[in-house]
Every structure is written in C-alpha cells, then in structure tokens.
XYZ file of C-alpha atoms in Angstrom:
179
model
C -27.774 45.289 -6.839
C -30.714 45.428 -9.178
C -32.175 42.376 -10.783
C -31.612 42.453 -14.510
C -31.754 40.244 -17.549
C -28.590 38.596 -18.777
C -28.094 38.413 -22.514
C -25.799 35.822 -24.086
C -25.437 35.173 -27.830
C -28.582 37.143 -28.614
C -30.800 35.144 -26.235
C -32.204 36.236 -22.927
C -31.239 33.443 -20.540
C -32.394 34.270 -17.050
C -32.653 36.972 -14.469
C -29.532 37.645 -12.502
C -29.749 36.972 -8.790
C -28.978 39.796 -6.411
C -27.422 40.193 -3.016
C -28.019 42.571 -0.137
C -25.719 43.544 2.703
C -27.736 43.407 5.943
C -26.830 43.626 9.644
C -26.447 40.312 11.453
C -29.403 41.258 13.674
C -31.696 40.924 10.635
C -30.609 37.382 9.682
C -33.506 34.933 9.740
C -33.983 31.209 9.252
C -33.819 30.336 5.563
C -31.602 33.233 4.478
C -28.769 32.200 2.158
C -25.498 34.080 2.658
C -21.853 33.951 1.612
C -19.360 33.047 4.354
C -15.696 32.835 3.310
C -16.756 32.204 -0.278
C -19.110 29.341 0.637
C -22.892 29.501 0.279
C -24.604 28.874 3.623
C -28.206 28.734 4.830
C -29.269 30.063 8.241
C -30.805 27.393 10.475
C -31.274 29.649 13.504
C -30.219 33.055 14.801
C -30.469 34.137 18.421
C -29.009 36.691 20.775
C -25.747 35.520 22.349
C -24.804 36.122 25.959
C -26.776 36.259 29.169
C -27.726 39.189 31.366
C -25.129 41.937 31.439
C -22.742 40.015 29.220
C -25.231 40.208 26.354
C -23.379 42.851 24.359
C -25.522 42.779 21.260
C -23.972 39.727 19.660
C -25.766 36.992 17.772
C -25.148 33.271 17.530
C -25.855 32.029 14.019
C -26.316 28.340 13.281
C -26.022 27.572 9.602
C -25.425 24.788 7.103
C -22.807 24.912 4.358
C -24.900 24.091 1.303
C -22.133 22.468 -0.751
C -21.131 19.912 1.905
C -24.255 20.016 4.163
C -22.016 20.502 7.235
C -23.601 22.208 10.236
C -21.635 25.178 11.580
C -21.963 27.958 14.155
C -20.512 31.437 14.454
C -20.966 34.514 16.595
C -21.406 37.931 15.063
C -21.587 41.390 16.551
C -24.848 43.246 16.121
C -23.368 45.741 13.678
C -21.518 43.140 11.532
C -22.898 43.013 8.004
C -23.548 39.856 5.992
C -24.096 39.386 2.237
C -27.540 37.772 1.915
C -28.103 36.195 -1.489
C -31.437 36.396 -3.326
C -31.344 33.333 -5.564
C -33.176 32.577 -8.777
C -35.148 29.329 -8.613
C -35.467 27.009 -11.613
C -37.303 23.659 -11.798
C -35.363 20.857 -13.502
C -36.209 17.196 -14.115
C -33.780 14.477 -13.027
C -32.295 12.644 -16.018
C -30.242 10.043 -14.162
C -27.929 9.584 -11.182
C -24.739 7.665 -10.423
C -22.530 7.235 -7.340
C -21.316 10.853 -7.195
C -23.539 12.920 -9.468
C -27.157 13.747 -10.081
C -27.718 14.828 -13.692
C -30.529 17.303 -14.364
C -31.894 18.853 -17.560
C -32.190 22.615 -17.928
C -34.792 24.411 -20.066
C -32.834 23.624 -23.260
C -32.292 19.976 -22.159
C -28.599 20.548 -21.536
C -27.199 18.286 -18.833
C -26.418 19.925 -15.500
C -24.381 17.779 -13.090
C -24.931 18.317 -9.364
C -23.020 16.604 -6.572
C -25.189 14.121 -4.658
C -23.703 15.534 -1.460
C -25.821 18.670 -1.966
C -29.004 16.624 -1.543
C -27.864 14.436 1.333
C -30.214 11.520 2.087
C -32.794 12.769 -0.421
C -30.503 11.768 -3.325
C -31.201 8.081 -2.635
C -34.962 8.572 -2.944
C -34.941 10.622 -6.146
C -35.911 8.784 -9.314
C -35.470 9.732 -12.963
C -38.191 12.091 -14.143
C -38.852 13.755 -10.780
C -38.572 17.531 -10.719
C -36.236 19.322 -8.296
C -35.842 23.053 -7.670
C -32.387 24.474 -8.276
C -31.366 27.795 -6.752
C -28.812 29.808 -8.748
C -26.663 32.817 -7.978
C -24.421 34.207 -10.734
C -24.404 30.889 -12.671
C -23.440 28.958 -9.511
C -25.724 26.261 -8.171
C -26.393 27.283 -4.589
C -28.928 24.704 -3.444
C -30.935 21.794 -4.817
C -34.361 21.347 -3.202
C -36.020 17.916 -3.535
C -39.763 17.547 -4.175
C -41.912 18.030 -1.048
C -42.872 14.348 -0.680
C -39.186 13.339 -0.602
C -38.244 16.151 1.807
C -41.067 15.046 4.128
C -39.964 11.390 3.962
C -36.347 12.319 4.797
C -37.470 14.525 7.708
C -39.758 11.784 9.081
C -36.997 9.156 8.812
C -34.570 11.450 10.657
C -37.088 12.144 13.416
C -37.836 8.442 13.821
C -34.115 7.630 14.024
C -33.536 10.433 16.537
C -36.428 9.242 18.740
C -34.960 5.724 18.740
C -31.538 7.103 19.746
C -33.027 9.102 22.607
C -35.096 6.133 23.812
C -31.997 3.901 23.799
C -30.023 6.530 25.728
C -32.852 6.901 28.250
C -32.964 3.121 28.787
C -29.197 2.907 29.303
C -29.298 5.797 31.811
C -32.174 4.158 33.707
C -30.294 0.852 33.793
C -27.187 2.625 35.128
C -29.272 4.341 37.835
C -30.837 1.035 38.940
C -27.457 -0.625 39.532
C -26.020 -0.063 43.044
C-alpha cells in the first residue's frame, strides 16, 4: 500500500500508515505485525530445529502490544506476515487515573490510552511529559514512554532479575551442601 494523505472535513489530518506482506524469514526485532487481529511486536526471530530437522522454520518471540503478554509461535520459511509501518505522533500526558492515561493530540483533543499498554512505565509518567504514540489506520498500536522512563524501567527489571537469580543460586547451593 502507498502512503497517502487522509482528508476529513476539508482538513488534512495525517499520513496513513501502510503495511507490507513479507516472508517470515525477513522478520526482525522491532517489527510490528498483525497476528489474529492483534498488533504484536517481534522480540526475537531465529531458525527453529536442529541439524537435519531444521526444515526452514522460524521461531518468533513477540509481545502482544495491547496486553503486553509475551508469546511464541513457529512459522514456516515461506509463510507471509503483515508487517505494519506505523505513523508516530508525539503527545503530552494530560492526566492519568487507575485505568487510563489521557493524552492530548495536536488539536488538544483528549485521547484515552489503557495503562496496560505502558506496563510499569505508566506509574512513572507525570502530567506534561511527552510520549510517542504509534498509529495504524486510526488505531493506537503502541505507546512509547520517554527515554529516561524506559531506561529506569529496564534498569529496575534487570536489578529485580539479578536479585531473583542470586536468591535461586543461594538456595541451590544450600541444597547441595545438605547431605
């Protein structure tokens, strides 16, 4: 599909996002695709199978963007996937409540986004901060927090994961020491 301009009530609103149908072998980390009507982002793609059993399949690890659930699937090499090319718009945060994050578009209309789309970053966002919103055909695909918040969330996760692994290592060492 070609990118074009959408016209509504005499005003040019935004460019329309496009999609491409590519073979599963060409999927890369960061690609956004449609899977059973749900927008997903590729976390990793690798060849599936070992040795002679490697028949040209690929194991795709992805995250459903609406719910942030991690998923996996296997695709044949010649399977085709709809990769979405999203339009990105920056929007300031107006306010947030228990379930919603309310943003302002270019005309200062309120745009409500589920806090589940941001995960742990929603807690750190304050009013006035600017987030990037990725659109496809008037659907919000993904909300990207500012870099300093994304870095803080990543660092907190890594610290928590290191603590979990250290605790597991200690419990395994204690179990090995007992006769």
